[in-house]
GROMACS .gro file of C-alpha atoms in nm:
model
  140
    1MET     CA    1  10.525  -2.069  -0.445
    2SER     CA    2  10.518  -2.083  -0.779
    3ALA     CA    3  10.217  -2.332  -0.864
    4CYS     CA    4  10.032  -2.079  -0.659
    5LEU     CA    5  10.115  -1.754  -0.894
    6ALA     CA    6  10.122  -1.962  -1.156
    7GLN     CA    7   9.764  -2.049  -1.048
    8PHE     CA    8   9.657  -1.685  -0.985
    9ASP     CA    9   9.828  -1.594  -1.379
   10SER     CA   10   9.562  -1.839  -1.539
   11LEU     CA   11   9.317  -1.719  -1.335
   12LEU     CA   12   9.386  -1.345  -1.409
   13SER     CA   13   9.408  -1.465  -1.787
   14ARG     CA   14   9.104  -1.626  -1.775
   15ARG     CA   15   8.899  -1.338  -1.660
   16ARG     CA   16   9.062  -1.109  -1.892
   17ALA     CA   17   8.960  -1.361  -2.173
   18VAL     CA   18   8.621  -1.303  -2.027
   19GLY     CA   19   8.608  -0.959  -1.947
   20ASN     CA   20   8.714  -0.913  -2.344
   21ALA     CA   21   8.459  -1.116  -2.511
   22THR     CA   22   8.211  -0.965  -2.303
   23THR     CA   23   8.332  -0.579  -2.406
   24THR     CA   24   8.326  -0.616  -2.764
   25PRO     CA   25   8.091  -0.402  -2.949
   26ARG     CA   26   7.743  -0.449  -2.999
   27PRO     CA   27   7.652  -0.512  -3.362
   28SER     CA   28   7.549  -0.138  -3.473
   29HIS     CA   29   7.254  -0.074  -3.723
   30THR     CA   30   7.294   0.144  -3.996
   31LEU     CA   31   7.066   0.386  -4.214
   32ARG     CA   32   7.179   0.385  -4.579
   33ASP     CA   33   7.026   0.615  -4.861
   34PRO     CA   34   6.819   0.462  -5.184
   35TRP     CA   35   7.213   0.487  -5.349
   36GLY     CA   36   7.351   0.282  -5.043
   37GLU     CA   37   7.547   0.554  -4.832
   38PRO     CA   38   7.562   0.522  -4.475
   39VAL     CA   39   7.348   0.829  -4.327
   40ALA     CA   40   7.327   0.737  -3.951
   41GLU     CA   41   7.452   0.486  -3.701
   42PHE     CA   42   7.308   0.339  -3.379
   43SER     CA   43   7.398   0.108  -3.103
   44ARG     CA   44   7.013  -0.034  -3.042
   45PHE     CA   45   6.718  -0.020  -3.259
   46PRO     CA   46   6.602   0.328  -3.372
   47SER     CA   47   6.246   0.477  -3.284
   48ASP     CA   48   6.086   0.618  -3.606
   49LEU     CA   49   6.121   0.980  -3.507
   50GLU     CA   50   6.503   0.926  -3.458
   51LEU     CA   51   6.497   0.722  -3.843
   52LEU     CA   52   6.337   1.053  -3.956
   53LYS     CA   53   6.569   1.276  -3.779
   54ALA     CA   54   6.867   1.076  -3.916
   55ALA     CA   55   6.740   1.048  -4.287
   56HIS     CA   56   6.642   1.433  -4.315
   57ARG     CA   57   6.935   1.516  -4.160
   58VAL     CA   58   6.708   1.721  -3.858
   59ARG     CA   59   6.930   1.959  -3.728
   60SER     CA   60   6.872   2.138  -3.341
   61ASP     CA   61   6.665   2.435  -3.492
   62ASP     CA   62   6.448   2.275  -3.663
   63TRP     CA   63   6.121   2.183  -3.629
   64ILE     CA   64   5.930   1.822  -3.696
   65GLY     CA   65   5.597   1.746  -3.564
   66PRO     CA   66   5.223   1.705  -3.681
   67LEU     CA   67   5.081   2.002  -3.834
   68ALA     CA   68   4.725   2.044  -4.030
   69ASP     CA   69   4.707   2.038  -4.405
   70ASP     CA   70   4.413   2.297  -4.479
   71ALA     CA   71   4.430   2.193  -4.821
   72GLN     CA   72   4.324   1.815  -4.771
   73SER     CA   73   4.111   1.855  -4.481
   74ARG     CA   74   3.718   1.740  -4.531
   75HIS     CA   75   3.414   1.935  -4.392
   76LEU     CA   76   3.479   1.969  -4.006
   77HIS     CA   77   3.738   1.632  -3.987
   78ALA     CA   78   4.096   1.798  -4.010
   79ALA     CA   79   4.402   1.641  -4.194
   80TRP     CA   80   4.734   1.580  -4.013
   81ARG     CA   81   5.075   1.537  -4.145
   82LEU     CA   82   5.438   1.531  -4.065
   83ALA     CA   83   5.582   1.840  -4.128
   84LEU     CA   84   5.970   1.917  -4.098
   85LEU     CA   85   6.015   2.304  -4.091
   86ARG     CA   86   6.367   2.410  -4.111
   87GLY     CA   87   6.536   2.693  -3.883
   88ASP     CA   88   6.743   3.003  -4.026
   89ARG     CA   89   7.113   2.927  -4.079
   90HIS     CA   90   7.323   3.185  -3.943
   91GLY     CA   91   7.117   3.453  -3.909
   92GLN     CA   92   6.930   3.411  -4.301
   93ALA     CA   93   6.616   3.321  -4.369
   94ARG     CA   94   6.622   2.941  -4.526
   95VAL     CA   95   6.615   2.934  -4.881
   96SER     CA   96   6.422   2.722  -5.089
   97GLN     CA   97   6.199   2.646  -5.375
   98HIS     CA   98   5.894   2.566  -5.218
   99PRO     CA   99   5.858   2.789  -4.913
  100GLY     CA  100   5.666   2.610  -4.625
  101PRO     CA  101   5.648   2.300  -4.465
  102GLN     CA  102   5.846   1.974  -4.620
  103TRP     CA  103   5.579   1.748  -4.558
  104LEU     CA  104   5.689   1.397  -4.467
  105SER     CA  105   5.389   1.183  -4.425
  106ALA     CA  106   5.046   1.121  -4.603
  107PRO     CA  107   4.770   1.323  -4.499
  108ARG     CA  108   4.555   1.181  -4.208
  109VAL     CA  109   4.206   1.245  -4.155
  110VAL     CA  110   4.151   1.305  -3.812
  111ARG     CA  111   3.831   1.264  -3.582
  112ALA     CA  112   3.793   1.482  -3.287
  113GLY     CA  113   3.869   1.329  -2.996
  114GLU     CA  114   4.143   1.137  -3.117
  115ARG     CA  115   4.444   1.131  -2.893
  116PRO     CA  116   4.731   1.366  -2.988
  117ALA     CA  117   5.027   1.102  -2.900
  118ASP     CA  118   4.834   0.812  -3.074
  119LEU     CA  119   4.843   1.059  -3.367
  120ARG     CA  120   5.199   1.146  -3.376
  121ARG     CA  121   5.283   0.802  -3.357
  122ALA     CA  122   5.090   0.718  -3.649
  123LEU     CA  123   5.261   1.014  -3.872
  124TYR     CA  124   5.563   0.887  -3.765
  125ALA     CA  125   5.499   0.514  -3.870
  126ALA     CA  126   5.366   0.630  -4.197
  127ALA     CA  127   5.671   0.864  -4.277
  128VAL     CA  128   5.915   0.580  -4.176
  129ARG     CA  129   5.723   0.333  -4.419
  130GLN     CA  130   5.792   0.637  -4.730
  131LEU     CA  131   6.141   0.586  -4.639
  132TRP     CA  132   6.094   0.197  -4.691
  133GLN     CA  133   5.955   0.246  -4.995
  134ALA     CA  134   6.183   0.530  -5.137
  135GLY     CA  135   6.482   0.308  -5.074
  136TRP     CA  136   6.605   0.338  -4.768
  137LYS     CA  137   6.749   0.029  -4.554
  138LEU     CA  138   6.855   0.053  -4.202
  139VAL     CA  139   7.096  -0.253  -4.200
  140GLY     CA  140   7.209  -0.434  -3.903
   0.00000   0.00000   0.00000
C-alpha cells in the first residue's frame, strides 16, 4: 500500500513541476522612450497602432487616424497624415502651444481609388518608423 502511495505522490509532484514550468510568464515586450524609461509593456508583439497609442499616451477621449493635410496637397491629389487630436480634459478645452492636430507621420500623397485600410496601415507604419528614428526602442 505504501508503494502505491509513494508512486502516486511522485506522479503528483511530477505533474506539479510540469504545470509550474508551463505557467511561467512569457517574456514581455517593453516600449522604452529615447531616454530609456519604460513606457508600456506588452505580453505579445504589439501592433503599430498599439505602439503609437502607448508612445503618445492616447486616452479614450483622444482620436488618432488619417487626416487630410491641405497645406501639403498637390493639385487634385490629397496629402494624408496620421493625426492625433486630444480630447477635452475634465470639461476644460485642451491647452496647447500649437492648436490643431498633432501630426504623427509625414504626408503621403494619395491618388483616387486607394483603399482606406491600406492608407491607414501605411500611415501607422510611417509613424512607427518616426518613433524608431527618434530613439524609441521595443525591448524583449
